mmCIF file of C-alpha atoms and ligand atoms in Angstrom:
data_model
loop_
_atom_site.group_PDB
_atom_site.id
_atom_site.type_symbol
_atom_site.label_atom_id
_atom_site.label_comp_id
_atom_site.label_asym_id
_atom_site.label_seq_id
_atom_site.Cartn_x
_atom_site.Cartn_y
_atom_site.Cartn_z
ATOM 1 C CA CYS A 1 4.833 -14.951 32.046
ATOM 2 C CA THR A 2 6.437 -12.336 34.096
ATOM 3 C CA GLY A 3 7.303 -10.671 30.978
ATOM 4 C CA ALA A 4 3.919 -9.945 29.873
ATOM 5 C CA ALA A 5 3.668 -6.718 31.377
ATOM 6 C CA ALA A 6 6.281 -5.141 29.574
ATOM 7 C CA GLN A 7 4.875 -6.084 26.538
ATOM 8 C CA SER A 8 2.209 -4.090 24.683
ATOM 9 C CA ALA A 9 -1.040 -6.009 25.182
ATOM 10 C CA SER A 10 -1.909 -5.821 21.266
ATOM 11 C CA PRO A 11 1.024 -5.152 18.642
ATOM 12 C CA SER A 12 -0.001 -2.839 16.055
ATOM 13 C CA LEU A 13 -0.466 -4.147 12.543
ATOM 14 C CA TYR A 14 2.795 -2.597 11.463
ATOM 15 C CA GLU A 15 4.711 -4.428 14.176
ATOM 16 C CA ARG A 16 2.838 -7.689 13.170
ATOM 17 C CA LEU A 17 4.138 -6.923 9.510
ATOM 18 C CA GLY A 18 7.804 -6.506 10.668
ATOM 19 C CA GLY A 19 8.205 -2.977 10.834
ATOM 20 C CA ARG A 20 9.235 -0.400 8.488
ATOM 21 C CA ASP A 21 12.204 -2.851 6.648
ATOM 22 C CA ALA A 22 9.466 -5.214 6.041
ATOM 23 C CA LEU A 23 7.051 -2.446 4.743
ATOM 24 C CA GLY A 24 9.813 -1.436 2.579
ATOM 25 C CA ALA A 25 10.330 -5.070 0.978
ATOM 26 C CA VAL A 26 7.033 -5.381 0.469
ATOM 27 C CA VAL A 27 6.551 -1.942 -1.374
ATOM 28 C CA GLY A 28 9.797 -2.542 -3.433
ATOM 29 C CA GLU A 29 8.369 -6.057 -4.617
ATOM 30 C CA LEU A 30 4.850 -4.348 -5.382
ATOM 31 C CA TRP A 31 6.563 -1.813 -7.577
ATOM 32 C CA THR A 32 8.031 -4.624 -9.291
ATOM 33 C CA VAL A 33 4.785 -6.283 -9.827
ATOM 34 C CA VAL A 34 2.999 -3.149 -10.959
ATOM 35 C CA ALA A 35 5.501 -2.029 -13.553
ATOM 36 C CA ALA A 36 4.988 -5.262 -15.106
ATOM 37 C CA ASP A 37 0.878 -5.241 -15.063
ATOM 38 C CA ALA A 38 -0.044 -4.181 -18.493
ATOM 39 C CA ARG A 39 -3.683 -3.611 -16.788
ATOM 40 C CA ILE A 40 -2.342 -0.431 -14.701
ATOM 41 C CA ASN A 41 1.464 -0.024 -15.279
ATOM 42 C CA ARG A 42 0.348 2.830 -18.015
ATOM 43 C CA HIS A 43 -0.948 5.024 -14.665
ATOM 44 C CA PHE A 44 2.865 4.937 -13.343
ATOM 45 C CA ALA A 45 4.837 5.727 -16.946
ATOM 46 C CA HIS A 46 6.039 9.120 -14.966
ATOM 47 C CA THR A 47 6.522 8.003 -11.735
ATOM 48 C CA ARG A 48 9.783 8.094 -9.852
ATOM 49 C CA PRO A 49 10.111 4.753 -8.235
ATOM 50 C CA ASP A 50 12.246 5.400 -5.457
ATOM 51 C CA ALA A 51 10.162 8.724 -4.318
ATOM 52 C CA PHE A 52 6.527 7.210 -4.656
ATOM 53 C CA ALA A 53 7.947 4.130 -2.777
ATOM 54 C CA GLY A 54 8.959 6.139 0.046
ATOM 55 C CA GLN A 55 5.732 8.137 0.175
ATOM 56 C CA LEU A 56 4.017 4.656 -0.149
ATOM 57 C CA VAL A 57 5.965 3.268 2.923
ATOM 58 C CA ASP A 58 5.120 6.129 5.111
ATOM 59 C CA PHE A 59 1.770 6.055 4.379
ATOM 60 C CA LEU A 60 1.586 2.419 5.202
ATOM 61 C CA CYS A 61 3.405 2.609 7.981
ATOM 62 C CA GLN A 62 1.268 5.606 9.600
ATOM 63 C CA ALA A 63 -2.088 3.564 8.317
ATOM 64 C CA SER A 64 -1.015 0.519 10.186
ATOM 65 C CA GLY A 65 -0.328 2.243 13.592
ATOM 66 C CA GLY A 66 3.546 2.710 13.082
ATOM 67 C CA PRO A 67 5.546 5.775 13.659
ATOM 68 C CA CYS A 68 6.026 7.232 10.423
ATOM 69 C CA ARG A 69 4.318 10.537 9.493
ATOM 70 C CA TYR A 70 3.050 10.218 6.092
ATOM 71 C CA LYS A 71 3.404 13.785 4.782
ATOM 72 C CA GLY A 72 1.926 13.605 1.135
ATOM 73 C CA GLN A 73 -1.456 13.888 -0.367
ATOM 74 C CA ASP A 74 -4.486 12.945 1.112
ATOM 75 C CA MET A 75 -5.852 9.707 -0.882
ATOM 76 C CA HIS A 76 -8.600 11.750 -2.718
ATOM 77 C CA SER A 77 -6.350 14.553 -3.672
ATOM 78 C CA ALA A 78 -3.474 11.990 -4.587
ATOM 79 C CA HIS A 79 -5.388 10.466 -7.159
ATOM 80 C CA THR A 80 -7.514 13.700 -8.547
ATOM 81 C CA GLY A 81 -7.474 13.830 -12.266
ATOM 82 C CA MET A 82 -6.833 9.949 -12.703
ATOM 83 C CA GLN A 83 -10.363 8.869 -13.451
ATOM 84 C CA LEU A 84 -9.498 5.388 -11.767
ATOM 85 C CA THR A 85 -11.673 2.591 -11.957
ATOM 86 C CA ASP A 86 -12.989 -0.431 -10.014
ATOM 87 C CA GLY A 87 -10.984 -2.584 -12.853
ATOM 88 C CA ASP A 88 -7.619 -0.243 -11.719
ATOM 89 C CA PHE A 89 -8.268 -1.037 -8.228
ATOM 90 C CA ASN A 90 -8.841 -4.587 -8.471
ATOM 91 C CA ALA A 91 -5.798 -4.864 -10.535
ATOM 92 C CA LEU A 92 -3.659 -3.281 -7.669
ATOM 93 C CA ALA A 93 -5.747 -5.233 -5.113
ATOM 94 C CA GLU A 94 -4.608 -8.358 -6.909
ATOM 95 C CA ASP A 95 -1.132 -7.383 -7.336
ATOM 96 C CA THR A 96 -0.645 -6.528 -3.454
ATOM 97 C CA ALA A 97 -2.462 -9.881 -2.406
ATOM 98 C CA LEU A 98 0.195 -11.699 -4.622
ATOM 99 C CA VAL A 99 3.285 -9.955 -2.783
ATOM 100 C CA LEU A 100 1.924 -10.403 0.431
ATOM 101 C CA ASP A 101 1.733 -14.169 -0.013
ATOM 102 C CA ARG A 102 5.145 -14.181 -1.573
ATOM 103 C CA PHE A 103 6.519 -12.491 1.929
ATOM 104 C CA LYS A 104 4.407 -15.315 3.445
ATOM 105 C CA VAL A 105 2.171 -12.735 5.412
ATOM 106 C CA PRO A 106 -0.107 -14.178 7.859
ATOM 107 C CA ALA A 107 -3.778 -14.388 6.700
ATOM 108 C CA ARG A 108 -4.817 -12.517 9.605
ATOM 109 C CA GLU A 109 -2.276 -9.799 8.890
ATOM 110 C CA LYS A 110 -2.956 -9.986 4.883
ATOM 111 C CA GLY A 111 -6.453 -9.661 5.541
ATOM 112 C CA GLU A 112 -6.057 -6.470 7.722
ATOM 113 C CA VAL A 113 -3.917 -4.812 4.925
ATOM 114 C CA MET A 114 -6.270 -5.758 2.328
ATOM 115 C CA ASN A 115 -9.394 -4.342 4.641
ATOM 116 C CA MET A 116 -7.541 -1.346 5.077
ATOM 117 C CA LEU A 117 -6.759 -0.855 1.482
ATOM 118 C CA GLY A 118 -10.383 -1.405 0.327
ATOM 119 C CA GLY A 119 -11.948 1.283 2.689
ATOM 120 C CA LEU A 120 -9.968 3.873 0.771
ATOM 121 C CA ARG A 121 -11.504 2.597 -2.462
ATOM 122 C CA PRO A 122 -14.067 5.222 -2.407
ATOM 123 C CA ALA A 123 -11.299 8.173 -1.977
ATOM 124 C CA VAL A 124 -9.140 6.807 -4.722
ATOM 125 C CA LEU A 125 -11.684 6.218 -7.507
ATOM 126 C CA GLY A 126 -13.693 7.857 -9.896
ATOM 127 C CA HIS A 127 -12.362 11.494 -10.190
HETATM 128 C C1 HEM B 1 -6.149 2.094 -1.728
HETATM 129 C C2 HEM B 1 -4.959 2.020 -2.531
HETATM 130 C C3 HEM B 1 -4.088 2.882 -2.887
HETATM 131 C C4 HEM B 1 -3.241 3.600 -2.099
HETATM 132 C C5 HEM B 1 -3.296 3.462 -0.573
HETATM 133 C C6 HEM B 1 -2.356 4.387 -2.804
HETATM 134 C C7 HEM B 1 -1.616 5.145 -2.250
HETATM 135 C C8 HEM B 1 -0.621 6.224 -2.947
HETATM 136 C C9 HEM B 1 0.048 7.158 -2.329
HETATM 137 C C10 HEM B 1 0.726 7.387 -1.086
HETATM 138 C C11 HEM B 1 0.478 7.890 -3.134
HETATM 139 C C12 HEM B 1 1.476 9.166 -3.295
HETATM 140 C C13 HEM B 1 0.771 10.412 -2.856
HETATM 141 C C14 HEM B 1 1.757 11.796 -2.891
HETATM 142 O O1 HEM B 1 2.960 11.429 -2.947
HETATM 143 O O2 HEM B 1 1.461 12.884 -2.289
HETATM 144 C C15 HEM B 1 -0.282 7.818 -4.419
HETATM 145 C C16 HEM B 1 0.039 8.280 -5.873
HETATM 146 C C17 HEM B 1 -0.408 7.473 -6.949
HETATM 147 N N1 HEM B 1 -1.388 6.546 -7.150
HETATM 148 FE FE1 HEM B 1 -2.129 5.588 -5.699
HETATM 149 N N2 HEM B 1 -3.112 4.515 -4.044
HETATM 150 C C18 HEM B 1 -3.844 3.569 -4.154
HETATM 151 C C19 HEM B 1 -4.587 3.220 -5.371
HETATM 152 C C20 HEM B 1 -4.205 3.631 -6.870
HETATM 153 C C21 HEM B 1 -4.528 2.718 -7.947
HETATM 154 C C22 HEM B 1 -5.849 1.719 -7.835
HETATM 155 C C23 HEM B 1 -3.665 3.368 -8.852
HETATM 156 C C24 HEM B 1 -3.751 2.906 -10.323
HETATM 157 C C25 HEM B 1 -3.697 1.862 -10.987
HETATM 158 C C26 HEM B 1 -2.831 4.252 -8.321
HETATM 159 C C27 HEM B 1 -1.952 5.300 -9.060
HETATM 160 C C28 HEM B 1 -1.476 5.993 -8.564
HETATM 161 C C29 HEM B 1 -0.309 7.173 -9.336
HETATM 162 C C30 HEM B 1 -0.084 7.156 -11.002
HETATM 163 C C31 HEM B 1 0.139 8.116 -8.089
HETATM 164 C C32 HEM B 1 1.031 9.062 -8.851
HETATM 165 C C33 HEM B 1 2.627 8.860 -8.770
HETATM 166 C C34 HEM B 1 3.697 9.672 -8.968
HETATM 167 O O3 HEM B 1 3.685 10.251 -7.941
HETATM 168 O O4 HEM B 1 3.818 9.513 -9.961
HETATM 169 N N3 HEM B 1 -3.087 4.266 -6.814
HETATM 170 N N4 HEM B 1 -1.015 6.799 -4.411
#
């Protein structure tokens, strides 16, 4: 294929997920699912959905190799004082997997997203 040279050798996870609009749609749906999840929704009782969604989109965009710059707190600081548990984390991970399935995100990309989130578990929990 003569066009190959013009393409990036390996598109980032961000590109393969469909860019910022796709991330925005996923985060919007995730908010709906989390808000209805009695296991964890109490944590978000005072959260402003739009501001939070914007931060989460920027975070995920940057973490997946996209062109955004996340300006929020690091993951340890952002969750300090919440005393989050493995149960909280697993519930959010389950909700995320459900949403990725709803958007028919392919297995490879879904796996990469879940691994990325899993790597943040120690930063988020227990403090
Ligand atoms: C890898 C998993 C997680 C990621 C990537 C993540 C990401 C984020 C981000 C980007 C923020 C915004 C920080 C800021 O604006 O400076 C945030 C805040 C927050 N997170 Fe997480 N989080 C994770 C896990 C969790 C879990 C398991 C819970 C509870 C079930 C949780 C509850 C919250 C709450 C309550 C806030 C504050 C929201 C507000 O501004 O009111 N997070 N998180």
